[in-house]
mmCIF file of C-alpha atoms in Angstrom:
data_model
loop_
_atom_site.group_PDB
_atom_site.id
_atom_site.type_symbol
_atom_site.label_atom_id
_atom_site.label_comp_id
_atom_site.label_asym_id
_atom_site.label_seq_id
_atom_site.Cartn_x
_atom_site.Cartn_y
_atom_site.Cartn_z
ATOM 1 C CA UNK W 59 25.771 59.120 16.843
ATOM 2 C CA UNK W 60 23.732 59.289 19.903
ATOM 3 C CA UNK W 61 27.122 60.149 21.536
ATOM 4 C CA UNK W 62 28.146 63.016 19.013
ATOM 5 C CA UNK W 63 23.963 64.557 19.248
ATOM 6 C CA UNK W 64 24.897 64.508 22.960
ATOM 7 C CA UNK W 65 27.393 66.276 23.194
ATOM 8 C CA UNK W 66 26.669 69.028 20.408
ATOM 9 C CA UNK W 67 23.919 69.336 23.114
ATOM 10 C CA UNK W 68 26.678 69.576 25.898
ATOM 11 C CA UNK W 69 27.743 72.900 23.761
ATOM 12 C CA UNK W 70 24.352 74.713 24.700
ATOM 13 C CA UNK W 71 24.875 76.275 21.358
ATOM 14 C CA UNK W 72 21.823 79.220 21.022
ATOM 15 C CA UNK W 73 21.495 78.161 17.421
ATOM 16 C CA UNK W 74 21.088 75.246 15.162
ATOM 17 C CA UNK W 75 22.732 75.228 11.618
ATOM 18 C CA UNK W 76 25.252 73.202 9.516
ATOM 19 C CA UNK W 77 27.635 75.273 9.474
ATOM 20 C CA UNK W 78 27.701 75.095 13.441
ATOM 21 C CA UNK W 79 26.943 71.374 13.468
ATOM 22 C CA UNK W 80 30.260 70.386 11.624
ATOM 23 C CA UNK W 81 32.199 72.419 13.225
ATOM 24 C CA UNK W 82 31.226 70.750 16.776
ATOM 25 C CA UNK W 83 31.307 68.063 14.981
ATOM 26 C CA UNK W 84 35.345 68.727 14.046
ATOM 27 C CA UNK W 85 35.694 69.490 17.798
ATOM 28 C CA UNK W 86 34.656 66.476 18.861
ATOM 29 C CA UNK W 87 36.810 64.571 16.468
ATOM 30 C CA UNK W 88 40.215 66.638 17.687
ATOM 31 C CA UNK W 89 39.166 66.505 21.170
ATOM 32 C CA UNK W 90 38.376 62.757 21.926
ATOM 33 C CA UNK W 91 39.923 61.504 18.969
ATOM 34 C CA UNK W 92 37.948 58.462 18.475
ATOM 35 C CA UNK W 93 39.172 55.438 17.102
ATOM 36 C CA UNK W 94 38.146 55.043 13.079
ATOM 37 C CA UNK W 95 35.243 53.723 11.784
ATOM 38 C CA UNK W 96 36.048 50.150 10.190
ATOM 39 C CA UNK W 97 34.026 49.579 6.720
ATOM 40 C CA UNK W 98 31.898 46.728 6.628
ATOM 41 C CA UNK W 99 32.831 44.154 3.371
ATOM 42 C CA UNK W 100 30.778 44.434 0.955
ATOM 43 C CA UNK W 101 28.654 40.664 1.922
ATOM 44 C CA UNK W 102 27.902 42.490 5.384
ATOM 45 C CA UNK W 103 26.849 45.402 3.640
ATOM 46 C CA UNK W 104 24.230 43.463 1.308
ATOM 47 C CA UNK W 105 23.523 40.801 4.733
ATOM 48 C CA UNK W 106 22.664 44.098 6.985
ATOM 49 C CA UNK W 107 20.666 45.784 4.562
ATOM 50 C CA UNK W 108 18.269 42.252 3.897
ATOM 51 C CA UNK W 109 18.176 41.078 7.762
ATOM 52 C CA UNK W 110 17.393 44.734 8.584
ATOM 53 C CA UNK W 111 14.301 45.119 6.069
ATOM 54 C CA UNK W 112 12.816 41.030 7.375
ATOM 55 C CA UNK W 113 13.025 42.958 10.468
ATOM 56 C CA UNK W 114 11.050 45.676 9.840
ATOM 57 C CA UNK W 115 8.683 43.714 7.838
ATOM 58 C CA UNK W 116 8.493 41.422 11.102
ATOM 59 C CA UNK W 117 7.726 44.271 13.528
ATOM 60 C CA UNK W 118 4.520 45.226 10.363
ATOM 61 C CA UNK W 119 3.056 41.698 10.447
ATOM 62 C CA UNK W 120 3.119 42.043 14.715
ATOM 63 C CA UNK W 121 0.923 45.359 14.284
ATOM 64 C CA UNK W 122 -0.592 43.580 11.648
ATOM 65 C CA UNK W 123 -2.310 40.407 13.175
ATOM 66 C CA UNK W 124 -2.918 42.704 16.756
ATOM 67 C CA UNK W 125 -5.439 45.007 14.299
ATOM 68 C CA UNK W 126 -6.680 41.842 12.996
ATOM 69 C CA UNK W 127 -7.489 41.011 16.041
ATOM 70 C CA UNK W 128 -9.143 43.907 16.994
ATOM 71 C CA UNK W 129 -11.419 43.820 13.800
ATOM 72 C CA UNK W 130 -14.769 42.536 14.307
ATOM 73 C CA UNK W 131 -18.124 43.120 12.598
ATOM 74 C CA UNK W 132 -16.944 44.564 9.388
ATOM 75 C CA UNK W 133 -15.962 41.713 6.463
ATOM 76 C CA UNK W 134 -14.629 43.989 3.540
ATOM 77 C CA UNK W 135 -11.727 45.793 6.762
ATOM 78 C CA UNK W 136 -11.265 41.821 7.947
ATOM 79 C CA UNK W 137 -10.469 40.959 4.132
ATOM 80 C CA UNK W 138 -8.393 43.438 3.259
ATOM 81 C CA UNK W 139 -6.278 42.766 6.508
ATOM 82 C CA UNK W 140 -5.599 39.225 5.647
ATOM 83 C CA UNK W 141 -4.973 40.050 2.693
ATOM 84 C CA UNK W 142 -1.780 42.830 4.000
ATOM 85 C CA UNK W 143 -0.924 40.405 6.628
ATOM 86 C CA UNK W 144 -0.332 37.378 3.531
ATOM 87 C CA UNK W 145 1.327 40.158 1.727
ATOM 88 C CA UNK W 146 3.954 40.212 4.598
ATOM 89 C CA UNK W 147 4.553 36.681 5.326
ATOM 90 C CA UNK W 148 5.010 36.798 2.161
ATOM 91 C CA UNK W 149 7.582 39.936 1.715
ATOM 92 C CA UNK W 150 8.910 37.564 4.542
ATOM 93 C CA UNK W 151 10.047 34.411 2.584
ATOM 94 C CA UNK W 152 11.024 36.180 0.194
ATOM 95 C CA UNK W 153 13.952 38.074 1.927
ATOM 96 C CA UNK W 154 14.918 34.861 4.333
ATOM 97 C CA UNK W 155 15.247 33.464 0.212
ATOM 98 C CA UNK W 156 17.226 36.273 -0.589
ATOM 99 C CA UNK W 157 18.978 36.212 2.780
ATOM 100 C CA UNK W 158 20.136 32.347 1.936
ATOM 101 C CA UNK W 159 21.112 33.570 -1.401
ATOM 102 C CA UNK W 160 23.844 36.200 0.192
ATOM 103 C CA UNK W 161 25.573 34.024 2.644
ATOM 104 C CA UNK W 162 25.805 30.998 0.376
ATOM 105 C CA UNK W 163 27.685 33.492 -2.423
ATOM 106 C CA UNK W 164 30.080 34.770 -0.211
ATOM 107 C CA UNK W 165 32.880 31.563 1.207
ATOM 108 C CA UNK W 166 32.760 34.090 4.603
ATOM 109 C CA UNK W 167 29.732 34.278 5.778
ATOM 110 C CA UNK W 168 28.896 30.735 4.257
ATOM 111 C CA UNK W 169 31.084 29.245 6.794
ATOM 112 C CA UNK W 170 30.656 31.477 8.939
ATOM 113 C CA UNK W 171 26.699 30.805 9.663
ATOM 114 C CA UNK W 172 27.119 26.783 9.087
ATOM 115 C CA UNK W 173 29.768 27.079 12.590
ATOM 116 C CA UNK W 174 27.575 29.464 14.362
ATOM 117 C CA UNK W 175 24.001 27.566 13.987
ATOM 118 C CA UNK W 176 25.900 24.918 15.884
ATOM 119 C CA UNK W 177 24.928 26.767 18.977
ATOM 120 C CA UNK W 178 21.972 24.954 20.557
ATOM 121 C CA UNK W 179 18.824 28.175 19.788
ATOM 122 C CA UNK W 180 20.641 29.580 16.308
ATOM 123 C CA UNK W 181 19.007 29.333 13.486
ATOM 124 C CA UNK W 182 19.960 30.942 10.257
ATOM 125 C CA UNK W 183 18.452 33.930 10.600
ATOM 126 C CA UNK W 184 19.976 34.029 14.050
ATOM 127 C CA UNK W 185 23.291 33.727 12.249
ATOM 128 C CA UNK W 186 22.713 36.387 9.850
ATOM 129 C CA UNK W 187 21.846 39.638 12.142
ATOM 130 C CA UNK W 188 24.434 38.272 14.617
ATOM 131 C CA UNK W 189 26.876 39.171 11.510
ATOM 132 C CA UNK W 190 24.984 41.640 9.720
ATOM 133 C CA UNK W 191 24.863 43.781 12.885
ATOM 134 C CA UNK W 192 28.645 42.663 14.254
ATOM 135 C CA UNK W 193 30.290 42.455 11.324
ATOM 136 C CA UNK W 194 33.600 40.014 11.264
ATOM 137 C CA UNK W 195 33.258 38.101 14.435
ATOM 138 C CA UNK W 196 36.998 37.951 14.518
ATOM 139 C CA UNK W 197 37.550 41.837 15.219
ATOM 140 C CA UNK W 198 36.464 41.792 18.552
ATOM 141 C CA UNK W 199 37.904 40.214 21.521
ATOM 142 C CA UNK W 200 34.998 38.605 23.885
ATOM 143 C CA UNK W 201 34.848 41.519 26.319
ATOM 144 C CA UNK W 202 34.624 43.889 23.202
ATOM 145 C CA UNK W 203 31.966 41.680 21.300
ATOM 146 C CA UNK W 204 29.859 41.805 24.528
ATOM 147 C CA UNK W 205 30.124 45.597 25.553
ATOM 148 C CA UNK W 206 29.348 46.489 21.616
ATOM 149 C CA UNK W 207 26.363 44.248 22.055
ATOM 150 C CA UNK W 208 24.789 46.550 24.975
ATOM 151 C CA UNK W 209 24.100 43.582 26.961
ATOM 152 C CA UNK W 210 27.385 44.295 29.507
ATOM 153 C CA UNK W 211 26.347 45.375 32.360
ATOM 154 C CA UNK W 212 26.439 49.195 34.655
ATOM 155 C CA UNK W 213 27.109 49.697 37.468
ATOM 156 C CA UNK W 214 25.151 52.364 38.659
ATOM 157 C CA UNK W 215 26.418 54.533 42.132
ATOM 158 C CA UNK W 216 26.103 57.543 43.069
ATOM 159 C CA UNK W 217 27.634 58.634 46.745
ATOM 160 C CA UNK W 218 25.910 56.004 48.889
ATOM 161 C CA UNK W 219 22.848 55.613 46.685
ATOM 162 C CA UNK W 220 23.220 51.781 44.713
ATOM 163 C CA UNK W 221 21.031 51.725 42.096
ATOM 164 C CA UNK W 222 21.948 47.731 41.189
ATOM 165 C CA UNK W 223 23.503 47.397 38.152
ATOM 166 C CA UNK W 224 21.822 46.693 34.041
ATOM 167 C CA UNK W 225 22.706 46.544 31.083
ATOM 168 C CA UNK W 226 24.251 49.535 28.693
ATOM 169 C CA UNK W 227 21.806 49.261 25.810
ATOM 170 C CA UNK W 228 24.909 50.727 24.262
ATOM 171 C CA UNK W 229 24.955 49.217 20.433
ATOM 172 C CA UNK W 230 22.228 47.832 18.125
ATOM 173 C CA UNK W 231 19.165 47.029 19.607
ATOM 174 C CA UNK W 232 18.214 44.011 16.750
ATOM 175 C CA UNK W 233 20.855 42.538 17.961
ATOM 176 C CA UNK W 234 19.274 42.351 21.451
ATOM 177 C CA UNK W 235 16.103 41.455 19.968
ATOM 178 C CA UNK W 236 17.251 38.162 18.065
ATOM 179 C CA UNK W 237 18.777 37.386 20.623
ATOM 180 C CA UNK W 238 16.424 37.792 23.387
ATOM 181 C CA UNK W 239 13.798 35.689 20.901
ATOM 182 C CA UNK W 240 16.975 32.743 20.374
ATOM 183 C CA UNK W 241 17.593 32.982 24.558
ATOM 184 C CA UNK W 242 13.811 31.903 25.069
ATOM 185 C CA UNK W 243 14.799 28.562 23.209
ATOM 186 C CA UNK W 244 17.796 27.428 24.108
ATOM 187 C CA UNK W 245 17.039 28.826 28.115
ATOM 188 C CA UNK W 246 14.370 25.865 27.591
ATOM 189 C CA UNK W 247 15.936 23.275 25.249
ATOM 190 C CA UNK W 248 19.624 22.940 25.690
ATOM 191 C CA UNK W 249 20.677 21.931 29.407
ATOM 192 C CA UNK W 250 23.923 24.573 29.625
ATOM 193 C CA UNK W 251 22.088 27.049 29.464
ATOM 194 C CA UNK W 252 18.733 26.289 31.230
ATOM 195 C CA UNK W 253 21.440 25.626 34.120
ATOM 196 C CA UNK W 254 23.395 29.362 33.649
ATOM 197 C CA UNK W 255 19.641 30.543 34.034
ATOM 198 C CA UNK W 256 18.794 28.464 36.908
ATOM 199 C CA UNK W 257 21.970 29.744 38.977
ATOM 200 C CA UNK W 258 21.320 33.158 38.249
ATOM 201 C CA UNK W 259 17.777 33.043 39.689
ATOM 202 C CA UNK W 260 18.559 31.598 42.565
ATOM 203 C CA UNK W 261 21.176 33.461 43.657
ATOM 204 C CA UNK W 262 17.977 36.193 43.346
ATOM 205 C CA UNK W 263 18.702 38.094 40.781
ATOM 206 C CA UNK W 264 15.403 38.630 38.401
ATOM 207 C CA UNK W 265 14.549 36.965 35.702
ATOM 208 C CA UNK W 266 15.040 39.497 32.978
ATOM 209 C CA UNK W 267 18.825 39.407 34.342
ATOM 210 C CA UNK W 268 19.471 36.341 33.572
ATOM 211 C CA UNK W 269 17.766 36.152 30.329
ATOM 212 C CA UNK W 270 20.074 38.698 30.164
ATOM 213 C CA UNK W 271 23.162 37.137 31.115
ATOM 214 C CA UNK W 272 21.851 34.293 28.359
ATOM 215 C CA UNK W 273 21.979 36.674 25.909
ATOM 216 C CA UNK W 274 24.903 37.524 26.304
ATOM 217 C CA UNK W 275 26.188 33.613 26.685
ATOM 218 C CA UNK W 276 24.737 32.771 23.453
ATOM 219 C CA UNK W 277 26.603 35.841 21.504
ATOM 220 C CA UNK W 278 30.103 35.302 23.156
ATOM 221 C CA UNK W 279 29.341 31.387 21.993
ATOM 222 C CA UNK W 280 28.385 32.532 18.215
ATOM 223 C CA UNK W 281 31.920 34.579 18.427
ATOM 224 C CA UNK W 282 34.246 31.321 20.180
ATOM 225 C CA UNK W 283 33.014 28.774 17.470
ATOM 226 C CA UNK W 284 33.266 30.942 14.034
ATOM 227 C CA UNK W 285 36.129 32.840 15.333
ATOM 228 C CA UNK W 286 38.088 29.167 16.515
ATOM 229 C CA UNK W 287 36.236 27.947 12.947
ATOM 230 C CA UNK W 288 35.056 24.446 15.677
ATOM 231 C CA UNK W 289 31.491 23.424 15.613
ATOM 232 C CA UNK W 290 30.086 23.500 19.436
ATOM 233 C CA UNK W 291 30.343 20.953 21.775
ATOM 234 C CA UNK W 292 28.152 20.722 24.442
ATOM 235 C CA UNK W 293 30.314 18.673 26.263
ATOM 236 C CA UNK W 294 33.110 21.025 26.084
ATOM 237 C CA UNK W 295 33.679 22.722 29.966
ATOM 238 C CA UNK W 296 35.929 26.043 30.511
ATOM 239 C CA UNK W 297 37.237 26.275 33.115
ATOM 240 C CA UNK W 298 36.591 29.154 35.109
#
């Protein structure tokens, strides 16, 4: 990962070989003693591969549509590009069917997704991506999940220089991407999230900061309903 890569760079080794890298990784483990990595259950592994493949093809589809808009005056190329777009759309539909099948074959995933999609703005693909990228949500506290997602605020102070606060962007980018798309619909249609977005912007914060707050709130709510095995209740208000 990036942390180990940065650690090896900090050693300023003159050469780069497999043996030197292995020794540096061993040194990192001895010095830092990182927490052991927990292996994902097989059903979560399957879901992760499916959602990541869907995300990759979705990116290609967006690029193909952008290229199609640029083409003019070449009927042969237009036809090829249309066929390419159709093939991407067909692949995405097939993957979404496989995602649904993967969810339905697992009691844990099926129950978790049912609770998650009760949260406004969370569709099956969104719920599947959150579970695929995070794994079982009961292994996190709310604070830990916020940190893992990369949506936790990061202070940037140095001496008298104050450079504000921004998200740290650690953790899976795919998770933040799907939460961003969901937060757009949620901020427009769900009163609680719309009020949160408005409240933050009224404090003088940037719209993107408000969007990140909605994304984090969305993720924490998904965790809450899944871990507590309950459906979202818009009338429930947690005391601050």
